[in-house]
Amino acid sequence: ADLREIHGAFELTPDTTVESPVITPLNFVSARRSSRDRYSFSWNLPDDASGIAGFSYSAGRSRYGSPPRKITNTSRQLNGDVEIKEDGQWYIYLAASDYAGNWSETSVIPVYRDTVPPGPVVFEEMEKDDTGFVKSNTFKIMWQPPDGEPVDGFVYNLQLIDENFRKDTEENVLLKRLKPPDKGNRDPYPYLAYSNLDNGIWGISVSAVDEAGNISEPSSKLFKLNKYIPVTIITSIDPVVDQLNRI
């Protein structure tokens, strides 16, 4: 209850409202998709004339849902978690109750669960000469991201399959030697650029990674290089002093 002054006297007015708590996600970002099953969050303790008795929370599909009007957490328990095991858009609901029996408006944050990997990438054709070799050992490998959902990057593996670029071996035999994408090799762009790569038969495998961390099936590609330009790399210089002490 609150006191208010009327004509020099004070009147006790009933407490009929509760401030809504503010939800803070702990192990997820509400604006991004997530592949986890359990979502943890915390909240503040609102100021209230009657004092906060506790809180109730739950999760559901409707943006306009609300938790049961039954206290599940005391005023000292300012965190909780919900289990979500179906993909799609969900919402977490939280409401506060005071000792006067009032309930706050429901606080809501969105959660999007996504456990389905994106589709595979599609490689673009590389420019080749009349004999099937890439036109230069300095080149880009480009691909098209999968359609239908946000992609957060790509993982890849570039591998020299055989130094003998003249060897005539069936493609499926060579592809068996190609390792899957290395999760440590990650790039945000749908291409890779290389300068004066060694001659040989090369392979690359690429997978798309979506916002939730799901990884697509790898796409693989072979290509041959035979136009390496020899370069001299100087790693150290030993000074020599002449008869006039000049270096």
mmCIF file of C-alpha atoms in Angstrom:
data_model
loop_
_atom_site.group_PDB
_atom_site.id
_atom_site.type_symbol
_atom_site.label_atom_id
_atom_site.label_comp_id
_atom_site.label_asym_id
_atom_site.label_seq_id
_atom_site.Cartn_x
_atom_site.Cartn_y
_atom_site.Cartn_z
ATOM 1 C CA ALA A 1 0.000 0.000 0.000
ATOM 2 C CA ASP A 2 1.049 3.621 -0.587
ATOM 3 C CA LEU A 3 0.431 6.776 1.406
ATOM 4 C CA ARG A 4 -0.999 9.816 -0.387
ATOM 5 C CA GLU A 5 -1.776 13.252 1.036
ATOM 6 C CA ILE A 6 -5.339 14.646 0.677
ATOM 7 C CA HIS A 7 -6.123 18.078 2.211
ATOM 8 C CA GLY A 8 -3.344 17.758 4.766
ATOM 9 C CA ALA A 9 -4.321 14.218 5.746
ATOM 10 C CA PHE A 10 -2.765 10.972 4.584
ATOM 11 C CA GLU A 11 -4.753 8.150 3.046
ATOM 12 C CA LEU A 12 -3.517 4.598 2.677
ATOM 13 C CA THR A 13 -4.025 3.496 -0.948
ATOM 14 C CA PRO A 14 -3.974 -0.152 -1.963
ATOM 15 C CA ASP A 15 -0.983 -1.580 -3.846
ATOM 16 C CA THR A 16 -2.360 -2.963 -7.106
ATOM 17 C CA THR A 17 0.637 -3.051 -9.457
ATOM 18 C CA VAL A 18 3.969 -4.829 -9.796
ATOM 19 C CA GLU A 19 6.846 -3.756 -11.994
ATOM 20 C CA SER A 20 7.807 -6.354 -14.630
ATOM 21 C CA PRO A 21 11.240 -7.990 -14.185
ATOM 22 C CA VAL A 22 13.894 -7.673 -16.921
ATOM 23 C CA ILE A 23 15.181 -10.974 -18.359
ATOM 24 C CA THR A 24 18.893 -11.426 -19.158
ATOM 25 C CA PRO A 25 19.898 -14.492 -21.271
ATOM 26 C CA LEU A 26 22.871 -16.400 -19.813
ATOM 27 C CA ASN A 27 23.832 -19.131 -22.285
ATOM 28 C CA PHE A 28 22.218 -17.898 -25.505
ATOM 29 C CA VAL A 29 21.569 -14.757 -27.538
ATOM 30 C CA SER A 30 17.857 -14.138 -28.011
ATOM 31 C CA ALA A 31 18.324 -12.592 -31.477
ATOM 32 C CA ARG A 32 20.270 -15.613 -32.813
ATOM 33 C CA ARG A 33 19.359 -19.223 -33.461
ATOM 34 C CA SER A 34 20.629 -21.873 -31.059
ATOM 35 C CA SER A 35 20.926 -25.660 -31.164
ATOM 36 C CA ARG A 36 20.933 -26.225 -27.394
ATOM 37 C CA ASP A 37 18.193 -27.981 -25.404
ATOM 38 C CA ARG A 38 18.317 -25.967 -22.187
ATOM 39 C CA TYR A 39 18.185 -22.162 -21.969
ATOM 40 C CA SER A 40 19.355 -20.376 -18.821
ATOM 41 C CA PHE A 41 18.506 -16.810 -17.863
ATOM 42 C CA SER A 42 18.429 -14.423 -14.904
ATOM 43 C CA TRP A 43 16.399 -11.365 -13.947
ATOM 44 C CA ASN A 44 16.372 -8.375 -11.614
ATOM 45 C CA LEU A 45 14.387 -7.840 -8.413
ATOM 46 C CA PRO A 46 11.820 -5.081 -9.088
ATOM 47 C CA ASP A 47 11.090 -2.420 -6.465
ATOM 48 C CA ASP A 48 7.652 -2.887 -4.934
ATOM 49 C CA ALA A 49 5.806 -1.220 -2.068
ATOM 50 C CA SER A 50 4.559 -4.531 -0.698
ATOM 51 C CA GLY A 51 7.737 -6.441 -1.448
ATOM 52 C CA ILE A 52 8.266 -9.133 -4.083
ATOM 53 C CA ALA A 53 7.080 -12.563 -2.956
ATOM 54 C CA GLY A 54 8.430 -14.490 -5.930
ATOM 55 C CA PHE A 55 8.360 -15.264 -9.634
ATOM 56 C CA SER A 56 6.911 -17.678 -12.165
ATOM 57 C CA TYR A 57 8.330 -18.585 -15.561
ATOM 58 C CA SER A 58 7.695 -20.954 -18.458
ATOM 59 C CA ALA A 59 8.160 -21.267 -22.230
ATOM 60 C CA GLY A 60 5.707 -21.541 -25.090
ATOM 61 C CA ARG A 61 5.089 -20.937 -28.772
ATOM 62 C CA SER A 62 2.909 -17.814 -28.546
ATOM 63 C CA ARG A 63 4.411 -14.337 -28.386
ATOM 64 C CA TYR A 64 1.490 -13.367 -26.122
ATOM 65 C CA GLY A 65 1.710 -16.243 -23.645
ATOM 66 C CA SER A 66 2.259 -15.991 -19.887
ATOM 67 C CA PRO A 67 3.528 -18.271 -17.103
ATOM 68 C CA PRO A 68 1.235 -19.978 -14.559
ATOM 69 C CA ARG A 69 0.136 -17.693 -11.711
ATOM 70 C CA LYS A 70 2.003 -19.863 -9.218
ATOM 71 C CA ILE A 71 5.293 -18.864 -7.609
ATOM 72 C CA THR A 72 8.181 -21.136 -8.588
ATOM 73 C CA ASN A 73 11.091 -18.932 -7.425
ATOM 74 C CA THR A 74 11.403 -16.837 -4.270
ATOM 75 C CA SER A 75 12.658 -13.244 -4.351
ATOM 76 C CA ARG A 76 16.173 -14.566 -3.682
ATOM 77 C CA GLN A 77 16.108 -16.984 -6.624
ATOM 78 C CA LEU A 78 16.748 -14.707 -9.604
ATOM 79 C CA ASN A 79 17.595 -17.275 -12.257
ATOM 80 C CA GLY A 80 16.034 -20.210 -14.031
ATOM 81 C CA ASP A 81 16.134 -22.378 -17.117
ATOM 82 C CA VAL A 82 13.722 -24.018 -19.517
ATOM 83 C CA GLU A 83 14.079 -27.126 -21.658
ATOM 84 C CA ILE A 84 13.134 -26.827 -25.336
ATOM 85 C CA LYS A 85 13.448 -29.914 -27.524
ATOM 86 C CA GLU A 86 11.500 -28.938 -30.642
ATOM 87 C CA ASP A 87 12.876 -26.717 -33.379
ATOM 88 C CA GLY A 88 11.301 -23.386 -34.252
ATOM 89 C CA GLN A 89 10.315 -20.104 -32.622
ATOM 90 C CA TRP A 90 9.755 -20.157 -28.856
ATOM 91 C CA TYR A 91 9.300 -17.561 -26.120
ATOM 92 C CA ILE A 92 10.316 -17.464 -22.468
ATOM 93 C CA TYR A 93 7.778 -15.898 -20.102
ATOM 94 C CA LEU A 94 8.469 -14.412 -16.669
ATOM 95 C CA ALA A 95 6.224 -12.592 -14.185
ATOM 96 C CA ALA A 96 6.670 -11.272 -10.632
ATOM 97 C CA SER A 97 4.209 -11.451 -7.728
ATOM 98 C CA ASP A 98 4.205 -9.215 -4.628
ATOM 99 C CA TYR A 99 3.004 -9.876 -1.083
ATOM 100 C CA ALA A 100 -0.253 -8.069 -1.874
ATOM 101 C CA GLY A 101 -1.093 -10.809 -4.361
ATOM 102 C CA ASN A 102 -0.543 -8.719 -7.479
ATOM 103 C CA TRP A 103 1.118 -10.102 -10.608
ATOM 104 C CA SER A 104 3.197 -8.070 -13.030
ATOM 105 C CA GLU A 105 2.788 -7.909 -16.774
ATOM 106 C CA THR A 106 4.633 -10.808 -18.428
ATOM 107 C CA SER A 107 8.191 -10.200 -19.605
ATOM 108 C CA VAL A 108 8.980 -12.064 -22.833
ATOM 109 C CA ILE A 109 12.183 -12.894 -24.748
ATOM 110 C CA PRO A 110 12.343 -14.898 -27.994
ATOM 111 C CA VAL A 111 14.287 -18.129 -28.493
ATOM 112 C CA TYR A 112 14.760 -19.851 -31.845
ATOM 113 C CA ARG A 113 15.899 -23.466 -31.632
ATOM 114 C CA ASP A 114 17.526 -24.868 -34.772
ATOM 115 C CA THR A 115 19.204 -28.270 -34.949
ATOM 116 C CA VAL A 116 18.914 -28.854 -38.717
ATOM 117 C CA PRO A 117 22.196 -28.420 -40.653
ATOM 118 C CA PRO A 118 22.191 -26.095 -43.668
ATOM 119 C CA GLY A 119 22.392 -27.472 -47.188
ATOM 120 C CA PRO A 120 25.742 -28.042 -48.914
ATOM 121 C CA VAL A 121 27.628 -25.313 -50.759
ATOM 122 C CA VAL A 122 27.898 -25.404 -54.560
ATOM 123 C CA PHE A 123 31.310 -24.701 -56.098
ATOM 124 C CA GLU A 124 31.628 -22.304 -58.999
ATOM 125 C CA GLU A 125 33.656 -23.369 -62.020
ATOM 126 C CA MET A 126 37.336 -22.446 -62.004
ATOM 127 C CA GLU A 127 38.884 -20.943 -65.138
ATOM 128 C CA LYS A 128 41.006 -23.614 -66.844
ATOM 129 C CA ASP A 129 43.274 -23.910 -69.868
ATOM 130 C CA ASP A 130 42.762 -26.283 -72.808
ATOM 131 C CA THR A 131 44.435 -29.161 -70.954
ATOM 132 C CA GLY A 132 42.257 -28.942 -67.843
ATOM 133 C CA PHE A 133 44.724 -27.129 -65.569
ATOM 134 C CA VAL A 134 43.726 -23.967 -63.706
ATOM 135 C CA LYS A 135 44.924 -20.967 -65.752
ATOM 136 C CA SER A 136 47.125 -19.649 -62.955
ATOM 137 C CA ASN A 137 48.498 -20.887 -59.645
ATOM 138 C CA THR A 138 47.208 -17.608 -58.183
ATOM 139 C CA PHE A 139 43.436 -17.943 -58.053
ATOM 140 C CA LYS A 140 40.178 -17.872 -56.100
ATOM 141 C CA ILE A 141 37.973 -20.818 -55.199
ATOM 142 C CA MET A 142 34.384 -19.583 -54.937
ATOM 143 C CA TRP A 143 31.124 -21.249 -53.977
ATOM 144 C CA GLN A 144 27.441 -20.457 -53.501
ATOM 145 C CA PRO A 145 26.092 -20.613 -49.910
ATOM 146 C CA PRO A 146 22.996 -22.742 -49.297
ATOM 147 C CA ASP A 147 19.618 -21.078 -49.707
ATOM 148 C CA GLY A 148 16.944 -20.670 -47.085
ATOM 149 C CA GLU A 149 18.656 -19.647 -43.845
ATOM 150 C CA PRO A 150 21.389 -17.399 -42.424
ATOM 151 C CA VAL A 151 24.937 -18.768 -42.783
ATOM 152 C CA ASP A 152 27.510 -17.706 -40.206
ATOM 153 C CA GLY A 153 30.624 -18.849 -42.070
ATOM 154 C CA PHE A 154 32.393 -21.804 -43.643
ATOM 155 C CA VAL A 155 34.900 -24.448 -42.557
ATOM 156 C CA TYR A 156 37.282 -25.968 -45.083
ATOM 157 C CA ASN A 157 40.252 -28.186 -45.797
ATOM 158 C CA LEU A 158 42.679 -27.496 -48.643
ATOM 159 C CA GLN A 159 44.949 -30.449 -49.369
ATOM 160 C CA LEU A 160 47.682 -31.415 -51.805
ATOM 161 C CA ILE A 161 46.472 -34.823 -52.958
ATOM 162 C CA ASP A 162 49.388 -35.692 -55.262
ATOM 163 C CA GLU A 163 52.501 -33.740 -56.252
ATOM 164 C CA ASN A 164 52.561 -35.523 -59.618
ATOM 165 C CA PHE A 165 50.099 -33.391 -61.586
ATOM 166 C CA ARG A 166 50.686 -35.531 -64.688
ATOM 167 C CA LYS A 167 49.321 -38.645 -63.004
ATOM 168 C CA ASP A 168 46.077 -39.875 -64.536
ATOM 169 C CA THR A 169 44.066 -41.245 -61.603
ATOM 170 C CA GLU A 170 40.306 -41.630 -61.331
ATOM 171 C CA GLU A 171 38.661 -38.742 -59.530
ATOM 172 C CA ASN A 172 36.804 -40.910 -57.009
ATOM 173 C CA VAL A 173 40.109 -42.520 -55.971
ATOM 174 C CA LEU A 174 41.667 -39.111 -55.360
ATOM 175 C CA LEU A 175 38.621 -37.821 -53.491
ATOM 176 C CA LYS A 176 38.924 -40.678 -50.999
ATOM 177 C CA ARG A 177 42.223 -39.140 -49.848
ATOM 178 C CA LEU A 178 40.623 -35.759 -49.210
ATOM 179 C CA LYS A 179 39.964 -35.069 -45.539
ATOM 180 C CA PRO A 180 36.729 -33.433 -44.334
ATOM 181 C CA PRO A 181 36.673 -29.738 -43.448
ATOM 182 C CA ASP A 182 38.774 -28.746 -40.448
ATOM 183 C CA LYS A 183 36.680 -26.863 -37.870
ATOM 184 C CA GLY A 184 39.799 -24.847 -37.042
ATOM 185 C CA ASN A 185 39.825 -23.427 -40.581
ATOM 186 C CA ARG A 186 36.895 -21.038 -40.583
ATOM 187 C CA ASP A 187 36.186 -18.097 -42.871
ATOM 188 C CA PRO A 188 33.165 -15.765 -43.133
ATOM 189 C CA TYR A 189 33.350 -15.358 -46.924
ATOM 190 C CA PRO A 190 32.212 -17.763 -49.707
ATOM 191 C CA TYR A 191 35.628 -17.902 -51.331
ATOM 192 C CA LEU A 192 39.318 -18.568 -50.666
ATOM 193 C CA ALA A 193 42.206 -16.828 -52.428
ATOM 194 C CA TYR A 194 45.683 -18.310 -52.973
ATOM 195 C CA SER A 195 48.895 -16.960 -54.454
ATOM 196 C CA ASN A 196 51.373 -19.055 -56.458
ATOM 197 C CA LEU A 197 50.351 -22.378 -54.947
ATOM 198 C CA ASP A 198 52.593 -25.386 -55.652
ATOM 199 C CA ASN A 199 52.005 -27.577 -58.672
ATOM 200 C CA GLY A 200 50.060 -30.762 -58.145
ATOM 201 C CA ILE A 201 46.601 -32.253 -57.820
ATOM 202 C CA TRP A 202 44.715 -30.406 -55.107
ATOM 203 C CA GLY A 203 41.455 -31.015 -53.319
ATOM 204 C CA ILE A 204 39.236 -28.823 -51.206
ATOM 205 C CA SER A 205 36.287 -29.677 -48.969
ATOM 206 C CA VAL A 206 33.927 -26.994 -47.636
ATOM 207 C CA SER A 207 30.952 -27.032 -45.252
ATOM 208 C CA ALA A 208 28.561 -24.214 -44.363
ATOM 209 C CA VAL A 209 28.019 -23.317 -40.702
ATOM 210 C CA ASP A 210 24.712 -21.752 -39.700
ATOM 211 C CA GLU A 211 23.903 -19.312 -36.894
ATOM 212 C CA ALA A 212 23.235 -22.129 -34.442
ATOM 213 C CA GLY A 213 26.554 -23.858 -35.191
ATOM 214 C CA ASN A 214 25.076 -26.680 -37.290
ATOM 215 C CA ILE A 215 27.483 -27.864 -40.022
ATOM 216 C CA SER A 216 26.411 -28.980 -43.486
ATOM 217 C CA GLU A 217 27.564 -32.050 -45.355
ATOM 218 C CA PRO A 218 30.896 -31.254 -47.063
ATOM 219 C CA SER A 219 31.179 -30.398 -50.744
ATOM 220 C CA SER A 220 34.423 -31.540 -52.401
ATOM 221 C CA LYS A 221 36.333 -30.437 -55.479
ATOM 222 C CA LEU A 222 39.575 -31.430 -57.244
ATOM 223 C CA PHE A 223 41.739 -29.177 -59.424
ATOM 224 C CA LYS A 224 45.182 -29.375 -61.052
ATOM 225 C CA LEU A 225 47.948 -26.760 -61.020
ATOM 226 C CA ASN A 226 51.050 -26.679 -63.290
ATOM 227 C CA LYS A 227 52.046 -23.018 -63.507
ATOM 228 C CA TYR A 228 54.081 -22.458 -60.360
ATOM 229 C CA ILE A 229 56.491 -19.507 -60.684
ATOM 230 C CA PRO A 230 59.830 -20.224 -58.915
ATOM 231 C CA VAL A 231 60.791 -17.578 -56.364
ATOM 232 C CA THR A 232 63.911 -16.978 -54.281
ATOM 233 C CA ILE A 233 63.302 -16.373 -50.603
ATOM 234 C CA ILE A 234 66.121 -14.734 -48.616
ATOM 235 C CA THR A 235 65.964 -15.739 -44.974
ATOM 236 C CA SER A 236 69.224 -14.189 -43.719
ATOM 237 C CA ILE A 237 72.143 -12.007 -44.853
ATOM 238 C CA ASP A 238 75.694 -12.325 -43.489
ATOM 239 C CA PRO A 239 77.549 -8.981 -43.619
ATOM 240 C CA VAL A 240 80.983 -8.930 -45.245
ATOM 241 C CA VAL A 241 83.541 -6.212 -44.474
ATOM 242 C CA ASP A 242 86.015 -5.160 -47.182
ATOM 243 C CA GLN A 243 89.584 -3.810 -46.745
ATOM 244 C CA LEU A 244 88.248 -0.303 -46.065
ATOM 245 C CA ASN A 245 85.939 -1.604 -43.301
ATOM 246 C CA ARG A 246 82.909 -1.070 -45.500
ATOM 247 C CA ILE A 247 80.002 -3.463 -45.180
#
